[in-house]
PDB file of C-alpha atoms in Angstrom:
ATOM      1  CA  MET A 233       0.000   0.000   0.000  1.00  0.00           C
ATOM      2  CA  TYR A 234       1.112   3.534  -0.727  1.00  0.00           C
ATOM      3  CA  ASP A 235       0.375   6.713   1.007  1.00  0.00           C
ATOM      4  CA  ASP A 236      -1.137   9.628  -0.914  1.00  0.00           C
ATOM      5  CA  ASP A 237       2.202  11.373  -1.517  1.00  0.00           C
ATOM      6  CA  THR A 238       3.694   8.253  -3.033  1.00  0.00           C
ATOM      7  CA  ARG A 239       0.727   7.815  -5.362  1.00  0.00           C
ATOM      8  CA  LYS A 240       0.987  11.415  -6.551  1.00  0.00           C
ATOM      9  CA  ARG A 241       4.717  11.033  -7.303  1.00  0.00           C
ATOM     10  CA  ARG A 242       4.102   7.846  -9.344  1.00  0.00           C
ATOM     11  CA  ARG A 243       1.289   9.470 -11.356  1.00  0.00           C
ATOM     12  CA  LEU A 244       3.563  12.452 -12.147  1.00  0.00           C
ATOM     13  CA  THR A 245       6.456  10.216 -13.221  1.00  0.00           C
ATOM     14  CA  LYS A 246       4.141   8.204 -15.507  1.00  0.00           C
ATOM     15  CA  ALA A 247       2.808  11.395 -17.158  1.00  0.00           C
ATOM     16  CA  VAL A 248       6.332  12.646 -17.880  1.00  0.00           C
ATOM     17  CA  LEU A 249       7.339   9.339 -19.434  1.00  0.00           C
ATOM     18  CA  LEU A 250       4.239   9.233 -21.649  1.00  0.00           C
ATOM     19  CA  ALA A 251       4.886  12.808 -22.870  1.00  0.00           C
ATOM     20  CA  ALA A 252       8.500  11.968 -23.730  1.00  0.00           C
ATOM     21  CA  VAL A 253       7.583   9.139 -26.144  1.00  0.00           C
ATOM     22  CA  PRO A 254       6.205  11.234 -29.060  1.00  0.00           C
ATOM     23  CA  LEU A 255       9.040  13.735 -28.658  1.00  0.00           C
ATOM     24  CA  ALA A 256      11.613  10.981 -28.967  1.00  0.00           C
ATOM     25  CA  ALA A 257       9.830   9.575 -32.040  1.00  0.00           C
ATOM     26  CA  ALA A 258       9.745  12.990 -33.702  1.00  0.00           C
ATOM     27  CA  ALA A 259      13.455  13.479 -33.027  1.00  0.00           C
ATOM     28  CA  ALA A 260      14.277  10.108 -34.550  1.00  0.00           C
ATOM     29  CA  LEU A 261      12.379  10.969 -37.723  1.00  0.00           C
ATOM     30  CA  ALA A 262      13.829  14.445 -38.026  1.00  0.00           C
ATOM     31  CA  GLY A 263      17.452  13.354 -37.606  1.00  0.00           C
ATOM     32  CA  PRO A 264      20.189  15.287 -35.835  1.00  0.00           C
ATOM     33  CA  LEU A 265      19.196  18.686 -34.527  1.00  0.00           C
ATOM     34  CA  THR A 266      22.681  20.124 -34.899  1.00  0.00           C
ATOM     35  CA  GLY A 267      22.610  23.876 -35.298  1.00  0.00           C
ATOM     36  CA  VAL A 268      18.885  24.417 -35.554  1.00  0.00           C
ATOM     37  CA  PHE A 269      18.976  27.004 -32.802  1.00  0.00           C
ATOM     38  CA  PRO A 270      20.447  30.400 -33.724  1.00  0.00           C
ATOM     39  CA  GLY A 271      23.585  30.885 -31.679  1.00  0.00           C
ATOM     40  CA  GLY A 272      23.639  27.222 -30.598  1.00  0.00           C
ATOM     41  CA  PRO A 273      26.421  24.705 -31.233  1.00  0.00           C
ATOM     42  CA  GLY A 274      27.272  24.732 -34.939  1.00  0.00           C
ATOM     43  CA  GLY A 275      24.770  27.508 -35.560  1.00  0.00           C
ATOM     44  CA  GLY A 276      25.381  30.796 -37.281  1.00  0.00           C
ATOM     45  CA  GLY A 277      24.171  33.223 -34.690  1.00  0.00           C
ATOM     46  CA  ALA A 278      21.446  35.075 -36.533  1.00  0.00           C
ATOM     47  CA  GLY A 279      22.110  32.979 -39.644  1.00  0.00           C
ATOM     48  CA  GLY A 280      19.068  30.736 -39.169  1.00  0.00           C
ATOM     49  CA  ALA A 281      18.680  26.979 -39.554  1.00  0.00           C
ATOM     50  CA  ARG A 282      21.592  24.833 -40.692  1.00  0.00           C
ATOM     51  CA  GLY A 283      22.015  21.259 -41.762  1.00  0.00           C
ATOM     52  CA  ALA A 284      24.023  18.545 -40.020  1.00  0.00           C
ATOM     53  CA  ASP A 285      27.201  19.654 -41.881  1.00  0.00           C
ATOM     54  CA  GLY A 286      26.848  23.244 -40.631  1.00  0.00           C
ATOM     55  CA  SER A 287      25.810  24.629 -44.038  1.00  0.00           C
ATOM     56  CA  PRO A 288      22.684  26.758 -44.352  1.00  0.00           C
ATOM     57  CA  ALA A 289      19.571  24.690 -44.849  1.00  0.00           C
ATOM     58  CA  PRO A 290      17.867  25.105 -48.241  1.00  0.00           C
ATOM     59  CA  GLY A 291      15.586  28.115 -48.121  1.00  0.00           C
ATOM     60  CA  ALA A 292      17.314  29.578 -45.045  1.00  0.00           C
ATOM     61  CA  SER A 293      18.636  33.123 -45.169  1.00  0.00           C
ATOM     62  CA  GLY A 294      21.636  33.264 -47.508  1.00  0.00           C
ATOM     63  CA  ALA A 295      21.269  29.614 -48.582  1.00  0.00           C
ATOM     64  CA  PRO A 296      20.947  28.603 -52.239  1.00  0.00           C
ATOM     65  CA  VAL A 297      17.746  26.890 -53.298  1.00  0.00           C
ATOM     66  CA  ALA A 298      17.868  24.241 -55.974  1.00  0.00           C
ATOM     67  CA  SER A 299      16.486  25.164 -59.366  1.00  0.00           C
ATOM     68  CA  GLY A 300      12.743  24.688 -59.367  1.00  0.00           C
ATOM     69  CA  ALA A 301      12.528  24.555 -55.562  1.00  0.00           C
ATOM     70  CA  THR A 302      10.236  26.855 -53.678  1.00  0.00           C
ATOM     71  CA  GLY A 303      10.623  28.435 -50.279  1.00  0.00           C
ATOM     72  CA  PRO A 304       7.988  29.391 -47.757  1.00  0.00           C
ATOM     73  CA  GLY A 305       5.478  31.770 -49.251  1.00  0.00           C
ATOM     74  CA  SER A 306       6.956  31.582 -52.768  1.00  0.00           C
ATOM     75  CA  ALA A 307       5.002  30.640 -55.839  1.00  0.00           C
ATOM     76  CA  PRO A 308       5.920  27.424 -57.636  1.00  0.00           C
ATOM     77  CA  SER A 309       8.454  27.983 -60.404  1.00  0.00           C
ATOM     78  CA  THR A 310       7.320  27.656 -64.004  1.00  0.00           C
ATOM     79  CA  ARG A 311       9.195  26.932 -67.179  1.00  0.00           C
ATOM     80  CA  THR A 312       8.650  29.280 -70.067  1.00  0.00           C
ATOM     81  CA  GLY A 313       8.757  28.058 -73.649  1.00  0.00           C
ATOM     82  CA  ALA A 314      11.595  28.950 -76.001  1.00  0.00           C
ATOM     83  CA  ALA A 315      11.485  32.459 -77.475  1.00  0.00           C
ATOM     84  CA  PRO A 316       9.830  32.345 -80.923  1.00  0.00           C
ATOM     85  CA  LEU A 317      12.896  33.412 -82.926  1.00  0.00           C
ATOM     86  CA  THR A 318      15.403  31.140 -81.197  1.00  0.00           C
ATOM     87  CA  GLY A 319      17.788  29.770 -83.818  1.00  0.00           C
ATOM     88  CA  LYS A 320      17.084  32.547 -86.326  1.00  0.00           C
ATOM     89  CA  VAL A 321      19.881  34.888 -87.425  1.00  0.00           C
ATOM     90  CA  VAL A 322      19.049  38.463 -88.418  1.00  0.00           C
ATOM     91  CA  VAL A 323      21.581  40.951 -89.766  1.00  0.00           C
ATOM     92  CA  ILE A 324      20.800  44.619 -89.251  1.00  0.00           C
ATOM     93  CA  ASP A 325      22.551  47.058 -91.561  1.00  0.00           C
ATOM     94  CA  PRO A 326      22.485  50.630 -90.156  1.00  0.00           C
ATOM     95  CA  GLY A 327      22.678  52.869 -93.221  1.00  0.00           C
ATOM     96  CA  HIS A 328      25.850  54.961 -93.561  1.00  0.00           C
ATOM     97  CA  ASN A 329      28.198  55.654 -90.651  1.00  0.00           C
ATOM     98  CA  PRO A 330      28.680  58.831 -88.568  1.00  0.00           C
ATOM     99  CA  GLY A 331      32.389  58.621 -89.379  1.00  0.00           C
ATOM    100  CA  ASN A 332      31.801  58.884 -93.121  1.00  0.00           C
ATOM    101  CA  PHE A 333      31.827  62.687 -92.852  1.00  0.00           C
ATOM    102  CA  GLN A 334      35.517  62.572 -91.856  1.00  0.00           C
ATOM    103  CA  HIS A 335      36.488  60.165 -94.659  1.00  0.00           C
ATOM    104  CA  PRO A 336      35.259  61.635 -97.962  1.00  0.00           C
ATOM    105  CA  ALA A 337      38.088  60.181-100.020  1.00  0.00           C
ATOM    106  CA  GLU A 338      37.666  56.645 -98.700  1.00  0.00           C
ATOM    107  CA  ILE A 339      33.899  56.476 -99.153  1.00  0.00           C
ATOM    108  CA  SER A 340      34.212  57.935-102.665  1.00  0.00           C
ATOM    109  CA  GLU A 341      36.238  54.947-103.865  1.00  0.00           C
ATOM    110  CA  THR A 342      34.107  52.821-106.164  1.00  0.00           C
ATOM    111  CA  VAL A 343      33.278  49.133-105.789  1.00  0.00           C
ATOM    112  CA  ASP A 344      31.667  46.598-108.113  1.00  0.00           C
ATOM    113  CA  VAL A 345      27.949  46.124-107.453  1.00  0.00           C
ATOM    114  CA  GLY A 346      27.333  43.710-110.310  1.00  0.00           C
ATOM    115  CA  THR A 347      25.569  46.004-112.755  1.00  0.00           C
ATOM    116  CA  HIS A 348      28.133  48.809-112.482  1.00  0.00           C
ATOM    117  CA  ARG A 349      30.623  50.406-110.136  1.00  0.00           C
ATOM    118  CA  LYS A 350      29.376  52.613-107.335  1.00  0.00           C
ATOM    119  CA  GLU A 351      30.901  54.641-104.491  1.00  0.00           C
ATOM    120  CA  CYS A 352      31.816  52.685-101.377  1.00  0.00           C
ATOM    121  CA  ASP A 353      29.283  54.584 -99.247  1.00  0.00           C
ATOM    122  CA  THR A 354      27.849  58.066 -98.720  1.00  0.00           C
ATOM    123  CA  THR A 355      27.263  60.351 -95.751  1.00  0.00           C
ATOM    124  CA  GLY A 356      23.492  60.045 -96.053  1.00  0.00           C
ATOM    125  CA  THR A 357      21.022  62.874 -95.645  1.00  0.00           C
ATOM    126  CA  SER A 358      19.889  64.943 -92.629  1.00  0.00           C
ATOM    127  CA  THR A 359      17.036  67.072 -91.364  1.00  0.00           C
ATOM    128  CA  ASN A 360      17.132  70.849 -91.647  1.00  0.00           C
ATOM    129  CA  ALA A 361      18.007  70.914 -87.944  1.00  0.00           C
ATOM    130  CA  GLY A 362      21.096  68.795 -88.566  1.00  0.00           C
ATOM    131  CA  TYR A 363      19.895  65.399 -87.323  1.00  0.00           C
ATOM    132  CA  THR A 364      21.815  63.024 -89.572  1.00  0.00           C
ATOM    133  CA  GLU A 365      20.569  59.896 -91.245  1.00  0.00           C
ATOM    134  CA  ALA A 366      23.592  58.029 -89.846  1.00  0.00           C
ATOM    135  CA  ALA A 367      22.591  58.936 -86.285  1.00  0.00           C
ATOM    136  CA  PHE A 368      18.983  57.978 -86.992  1.00  0.00           C
ATOM    137  CA  THR A 369      19.802  54.593 -88.496  1.00  0.00           C
ATOM    138  CA  LEU A 370      22.078  53.638 -85.602  1.00  0.00           C
ATOM    139  CA  ASP A 371      19.452  54.552 -83.022  1.00  0.00           C
ATOM    140  CA  VAL A 372      16.652  52.637 -84.731  1.00  0.00           C
ATOM    141  CA  SER A 373      18.952  49.681 -85.414  1.00  0.00           C
ATOM    142  CA  ARG A 374      19.986  49.410 -81.776  1.00  0.00           C
ATOM    143  CA  ARG A 375      16.361  49.557 -80.664  1.00  0.00           C
ATOM    144  CA  LEU A 376      15.518  46.936 -83.282  1.00  0.00           C
ATOM    145  CA  ARG A 377      18.297  44.677 -82.012  1.00  0.00           C
ATOM    146  CA  THR A 378      16.919  44.853 -78.474  1.00  0.00           C
ATOM    147  CA  VAL A 379      13.420  43.885 -79.611  1.00  0.00           C
ATOM    148  CA  LEU A 380      14.640  40.984 -81.767  1.00  0.00           C
ATOM    149  CA  GLN A 381      16.931  39.647 -79.062  1.00  0.00           C
ATOM    150  CA  GLY A 382      13.979  39.729 -76.713  1.00  0.00           C
ATOM    151  CA  LYS A 383      12.246  37.386 -79.160  1.00  0.00           C
ATOM    152  CA  GLY A 384      15.225  35.015 -79.086  1.00  0.00           C
ATOM    153  CA  ALA A 385      16.899  35.949 -82.384  1.00  0.00           C
ATOM    154  CA  THR A 386      20.644  36.098 -82.879  1.00  0.00           C
ATOM    155  CA  VAL A 387      21.362  39.597 -84.188  1.00  0.00           C
ATOM    156  CA  GLU A 388      24.474  40.715 -86.035  1.00  0.00           C
ATOM    157  CA  PHE A 389      25.311  44.248 -87.212  1.00  0.00           C
ATOM    158  CA  THR A 390      27.223  45.265 -90.321  1.00  0.00           C
ATOM    159  CA  HIS A 391      28.686  48.011 -88.106  1.00  0.00           C
ATOM    160  CA  ASP A 392      27.904  49.736 -84.835  1.00  0.00           C
ATOM    161  CA  ALA A 393      29.881  52.967 -85.351  1.00  0.00           C
ATOM    162  CA  ASP A 394      32.834  50.856 -84.268  1.00  0.00           C
ATOM    163  CA  ARG A 395      34.901  51.563 -87.367  1.00  0.00           C
ATOM    164  CA  PRO A 396      36.145  54.837 -88.893  1.00  0.00           C
ATOM    165  CA  PHE A 397      33.850  54.689 -91.932  1.00  0.00           C
ATOM    166  CA  GLY A 398      31.751  52.342 -94.014  1.00  0.00           C
ATOM    167  CA  PRO A 399      31.652  49.431 -94.524  1.00  0.00           C
ATOM    168  CA  CYS A 400      31.390  49.680 -98.273  1.00  0.00           C
ATOM    169  CA  VAL A 401      28.164  48.468 -99.841  1.00  0.00           C
ATOM    170  CA  ASP A 402      29.733  45.279-101.197  1.00  0.00           C
ATOM    171  CA  GLU A 403      31.129  44.384 -97.768  1.00  0.00           C
ATOM    172  CA  ARG A 404      27.730  45.012 -96.186  1.00  0.00           C
ATOM    173  CA  ALA A 405      26.288  42.383 -98.514  1.00  0.00           C
ATOM    174  CA  ARG A 406      29.065  39.913 -97.703  1.00  0.00           C
ATOM    175  CA  ILE A 407      28.446  40.303 -93.966  1.00  0.00           C
ATOM    176  CA  GLY A 408      24.846  39.192 -94.398  1.00  0.00           C
ATOM    177  CA  ASN A 409      25.862  36.351 -96.708  1.00  0.00           C
ATOM    178  CA  ALA A 410      28.376  35.000 -94.169  1.00  0.00           C
ATOM    179  CA  ALA A 411      26.343  35.519 -90.978  1.00  0.00           C
ATOM    180  CA  GLY A 412      25.365  32.716 -88.661  1.00  0.00           C
ATOM    181  CA  GLY A 413      28.734  31.034 -88.808  1.00  0.00           C
ATOM    182  CA  GLY A 414      28.804  31.024 -92.606  1.00  0.00           C
ATOM    183  CA  ARG A 415      25.341  29.699 -93.409  1.00  0.00           C
ATOM    184  CA  GLY A 416      23.990  33.190 -94.097  1.00  0.00           C
ATOM    185  CA  ALA A 417      21.383  35.262 -92.325  1.00  0.00           C
ATOM    186  CA  ASP A 418      17.734  34.268 -92.330  1.00  0.00           C
ATOM    187  CA  ALA A 419      16.922  37.915 -93.053  1.00  0.00           C
ATOM    188  CA  VAL A 420      18.861  41.153 -93.573  1.00  0.00           C
ATOM    189  CA  VAL A 421      17.344  44.601 -93.107  1.00  0.00           C
ATOM    190  CA  SER A 422      19.114  47.822 -94.007  1.00  0.00           C
ATOM    191  CA  VAL A 423      17.721  50.795 -92.075  1.00  0.00           C
ATOM    192  CA  HIS A 424      17.566  54.190 -93.801  1.00  0.00           C
ATOM    193  CA  ALA A 425      15.712  57.498 -94.071  1.00  0.00           C
ATOM    194  CA  ASP A 426      15.117  59.226 -97.397  1.00  0.00           C
ATOM    195  CA  GLY A 427      16.246  62.645 -98.597  1.00  0.00           C
ATOM    196  CA  SER A 428      13.497  63.570-101.048  1.00  0.00           C
ATOM    197  CA  ALA A 429      11.640  66.837-101.694  1.00  0.00           C
ATOM    198  CA  VAL A 430       9.438  68.723 -99.234  1.00  0.00           C
ATOM    199  CA  GLY A 431       5.909  67.350 -99.396  1.00  0.00           C
ATOM    200  CA  HIS A 432       7.160  63.839-100.072  1.00  0.00           C
ATOM    201  CA  ARG A 433       6.085  61.890 -97.023  1.00  0.00           C
ATOM    202  CA  GLY A 434       5.754  58.358 -95.733  1.00  0.00           C
ATOM    203  CA  HIS A 435       7.787  55.146 -95.593  1.00  0.00           C
ATOM    204  CA  HIS A 436       8.726  52.602 -98.207  1.00  0.00           C
ATOM    205  CA  VAL A 437      10.592  49.315 -98.401  1.00  0.00           C
ATOM    206  CA  ILE A 438      13.086  48.765-101.219  1.00  0.00           C
ATOM    207  CA  LEU A 439      13.075  45.296-102.772  1.00  0.00           C
ATOM    208  CA  PRO A 440      15.752  43.726-105.004  1.00  0.00           C
ATOM    209  CA  ALA A 441      15.054  43.557-108.715  1.00  0.00           C
ATOM    210  CA  LEU A 442      15.934  40.505-110.771  1.00  0.00           C
ATOM    211  CA  VAL A 443      19.597  41.101-111.564  1.00  0.00           C
ATOM    212  CA  LYS A 444      22.130  38.757-113.130  1.00  0.00           C
ATOM    213  CA  ALA A 445      25.323  40.565-114.025  1.00  0.00           C
ATOM    214  CA  GLY A 446      28.911  40.104-112.957  1.00  0.00           C
ATOM    215  CA  ALA A 447      28.964  38.978-109.318  1.00  0.00           C
ATOM    216  CA  ALA A 448      25.246  39.717-108.906  1.00  0.00           C
ATOM    217  CA  ASP A 449      22.511  37.094-109.147  1.00  0.00           C
ATOM    218  CA  THR A 450      19.384  37.947-107.209  1.00  0.00           C
ATOM    219  CA  ALA A 451      17.157  35.232-108.723  1.00  0.00           C
ATOM    220  CA  PRO A 452      17.166  33.093-105.531  1.00  0.00           C
ATOM    221  CA  ILE A 453      16.261  35.984-103.236  1.00  0.00           C
ATOM    222  CA  VAL A 454      13.757  38.066-105.205  1.00  0.00           C
ATOM    223  CA  GLY A 455      10.739  36.069-104.003  1.00  0.00           C
ATOM    224  CA  PRO A 456      11.594  35.751-100.307  1.00  0.00           C
ATOM    225  CA  SER A 457      12.831  39.336-100.191  1.00  0.00           C
ATOM    226  CA  ARG A 458       9.473  40.540-101.487  1.00  0.00           C
ATOM    227  CA  THR A 459       7.671  38.553 -98.811  1.00  0.00           C
ATOM    228  CA  LEU A 460      10.007  39.987 -96.161  1.00  0.00           C
ATOM    229  CA  GLY A 461       9.405  43.500 -97.490  1.00  0.00           C
ATOM    230  CA  GLU A 462       5.630  43.116 -97.572  1.00  0.00           C
ATOM    231  CA  ARG A 463       5.561  41.870 -93.981  1.00  0.00           C
ATOM    232  CA  ILE A 464       7.753  44.732 -92.765  1.00  0.00           C
ATOM    233  CA  GLN A 465       5.778  47.374 -94.657  1.00  0.00           C
ATOM    234  CA  ALA A 466       2.466  46.248 -93.183  1.00  0.00           C
ATOM    235  CA  ALA A 467       3.819  45.954 -89.630  1.00  0.00           C
ATOM    236  CA  PHE A 468       5.657  49.278 -89.870  1.00  0.00           C
ATOM    237  CA  ALA A 469       2.468  51.055 -90.933  1.00  0.00           C
ATOM    238  CA  ARG A 470       0.546  49.538 -88.005  1.00  0.00           C
ATOM    239  CA  ALA A 471       3.190  50.333 -85.412  1.00  0.00           C
ATOM    240  CA  THR A 472       3.962  53.903 -86.454  1.00  0.00           C
ATOM    241  CA  GLY A 473       0.724  55.092 -88.056  1.00  0.00           C
ATOM    242  CA  SER A 474       2.854  56.247 -90.991  1.00  0.00           C
ATOM    243  CA  ALA A 475       1.350  56.072 -94.470  1.00  0.00           C
ATOM    244  CA  PRO A 476       3.123  54.492 -97.440  1.00  0.00           C
ATOM    245  CA  ALA A 477       5.233  56.959 -99.410  1.00  0.00           C
ATOM    246  CA  ASN A 478       3.180  59.340-101.535  1.00  0.00           C
ATOM    247  CA  TYR A 479       5.928  59.887-104.117  1.00  0.00           C
ATOM    248  CA  LEU A 480       6.830  56.378-105.315  1.00  0.00           C
ATOM    249  CA  GLY A 481       5.601  52.810-105.170  1.00  0.00           C
ATOM    250  CA  GLY A 482       2.053  53.656-106.245  1.00  0.00           C
ATOM    251  CA  GLY A 483       0.873  53.834-102.631  1.00  0.00           C
ATOM    252  CA  THR A 484       2.033  50.284-101.839  1.00  0.00           C
ATOM    253  CA  GLY A 485       5.012  51.291 -99.706  1.00  0.00           C
ATOM    254  CA  LEU A 486       7.161  48.986-101.875  1.00  0.00           C
ATOM    255  CA  HIS A 487       9.772  50.014-104.442  1.00  0.00           C
ATOM    256  CA  VAL A 488      11.944  47.738-106.605  1.00  0.00           C
ATOM    257  CA  ARG A 489      15.513  48.786-107.482  1.00  0.00           C
ATOM    258  CA  ASP A 490      18.375  47.218-109.432  1.00  0.00           C
ATOM    259  CA  ASP A 491      21.138  49.714-108.627  1.00  0.00           C
ATOM    260  CA  LEU A 492      21.873  49.034-104.944  1.00  0.00           C
ATOM    261  CA  GLY A 493      24.966  46.948-104.285  1.00  0.00           C
ATOM    262  CA  GLY A 494      23.682  45.869-100.887  1.00  0.00           C
ATOM    263  CA  LEU A 495      20.780  44.126-102.644  1.00  0.00           C
ATOM    264  CA  ASN A 496      22.448  43.062-105.877  1.00  0.00           C
ATOM    265  CA  LEU A 497      25.239  41.187-104.095  1.00  0.00           C
ATOM    266  CA  SER A 498      23.098  39.599-101.400  1.00  0.00           C
ATOM    267  CA  THR A 499      22.558  35.840-101.453  1.00  0.00           C
ATOM    268  CA  VAL A 500      20.047  35.920 -98.587  1.00  0.00           C
ATOM    269  CA  PRO A 501      16.661  37.674 -98.287  1.00  0.00           C
ATOM    270  CA  LYS A 502      17.296  41.379 -97.844  1.00  0.00           C
ATOM    271  CA  VAL A 503      15.419  44.699 -98.009  1.00  0.00           C
ATOM    272  CA  PHE A 504      16.008  48.369 -97.299  1.00  0.00           C
ATOM    273  CA  VAL A 505      13.539  50.247 -95.078  1.00  0.00           C
ATOM    274  CA  GLU A 506      13.231  53.981 -95.766  1.00  0.00           C
ATOM    275  CA  CYS A 507      11.462  55.056 -92.577  1.00  0.00           C
ATOM    276  CA  GLY A 508      10.485  58.541 -93.772  1.00  0.00           C
ATOM    277  CA  ASN A 509      11.746  61.646 -95.555  1.00  0.00           C
ATOM    278  CA  MET A 510      14.226  63.729 -93.572  1.00  0.00           C
ATOM    279  CA  ARG A 511      13.838  66.699 -95.917  1.00  0.00           C
ATOM    280  CA  ASP A 512      10.128  67.110 -95.216  1.00  0.00           C
ATOM    281  CA  PRO A 513       9.526  69.010 -91.945  1.00  0.00           C
ATOM    282  CA  ASP A 514       6.548  66.867 -90.885  1.00  0.00           C
ATOM    283  CA  ASP A 515       8.353  63.584 -91.463  1.00  0.00           C
ATOM    284  CA  ALA A 516      11.536  65.025 -89.949  1.00  0.00           C
ATOM    285  CA  ALA A 517       9.681  65.812 -86.709  1.00  0.00           C
ATOM    286  CA  LEU A 518       8.675  62.155 -86.429  1.00  0.00           C
ATOM    287  CA  LEU A 519      12.122  60.809 -87.260  1.00  0.00           C
ATOM    288  CA  ALA A 520      13.684  63.033 -84.582  1.00  0.00           C
ATOM    289  CA  ASP A 521      11.269  61.798 -81.888  1.00  0.00           C
ATOM    290  CA  PRO A 522      12.708  58.949 -79.758  1.00  0.00           C
ATOM    291  CA  ALA A 523       9.238  57.591 -78.989  1.00  0.00           C
ATOM    292  CA  TRP A 524       8.436  57.372 -82.695  1.00  0.00           C
ATOM    293  CA  ARG A 525      11.788  55.698 -83.397  1.00  0.00           C
ATOM    294  CA  GLN A 526      10.873  53.034 -80.846  1.00  0.00           C
ATOM    295  CA  LYS A 527       7.640  52.432 -82.746  1.00  0.00           C
ATOM    296  CA  ALA A 528       9.612  52.200 -85.984  1.00  0.00           C
ATOM    297  CA  ALA A 529      11.926  49.599 -84.467  1.00  0.00           C
ATOM    298  CA  GLN A 530       8.960  47.631 -83.138  1.00  0.00           C
ATOM    299  CA  GLY A 531       7.258  47.700 -86.521  1.00  0.00           C
ATOM    300  CA  ILE A 532      10.338  46.443 -88.340  1.00  0.00           C
ATOM    301  CA  ALA A 533      10.823  43.721 -85.713  1.00  0.00           C
ATOM    302  CA  ASP A 534       7.190  42.636 -86.011  1.00  0.00           C
ATOM    303  CA  GLY A 535       7.526  42.371 -89.774  1.00  0.00           C
ATOM    304  CA  ILE A 536      10.726  40.348 -89.533  1.00  0.00           C
ATOM    305  CA  SER A 537       9.104  38.057 -86.974  1.00  0.00           C
ATOM    306  CA  THR A 538       6.030  37.308 -89.084  1.00  0.00           C
ATOM    307  CA  TYR A 539       8.297  36.583 -92.055  1.00  0.00           C
ATOM    308  CA  LEU A 540      10.593  34.243 -90.121  1.00  0.00           C
ATOM    309  CA  LEU A 541       7.717  32.423 -88.445  1.00  0.00           C
ATOM    310  CA  GLY A 542       5.914  31.886 -91.722  1.00  0.00           C
TER     311      GLY A 542
END
């Protein structure tokens, strides 16, 4: 027989033992508790939970989380599909070069463009306020590159004002022909602005004519270049609100030429985009506006994309 105090002590001891069982089971399942207490043995002070080896536990402050893993309160990771133009190579040809003004003799040298010989390059035109075509084409081309790269395309330039002058028109064609590690670009676009008379407004896309003379043979590219040009013209008009040129092309925004070395010597689909007329004050105001130039770049990119995606 036990007295009351003895019975109370036994009941207390039994309660403690019963409470310890689930704690011991939980500890066995969880593994070692090394370093789980900030500032404890093996811990990092305020560094948070750590694993048995002393490294931060995944998801703890400062600890890397495996790719695809999620931490407390984070949304599950998702995989995005490949960008639509992945694997496509586009060459952008910014018309002229700001350095051409300092190299008149060099850019006046003539080169063979198949049908005849033509000067290496020119300075291009400008607005009445002095905004040059070379500055315009570089700005639009760089904006265009950013948009296309965002779609996954590989973009190459014929120049990026990183050379004293040029390149000459025949070299510009060769750059497009040899792009993509030698297989040639999927599309080449030369960016320009026109220098026509006041009152001549709007954009147009220049397409290669059928030329077979000397080193020039455009037969393989006339068809695809026209498709590329049509897609760019339509997208450019939508993006900018600009009308097709009112002084050539019969209102189509398309113009075929056989005298441009950059087209004659190309072996891959290529067009020139004349974004507007720098000599007309209304068009010049648009061309000088950075916001409008962004629209122009977007329009050209949209046209290239629809062409490349079929």
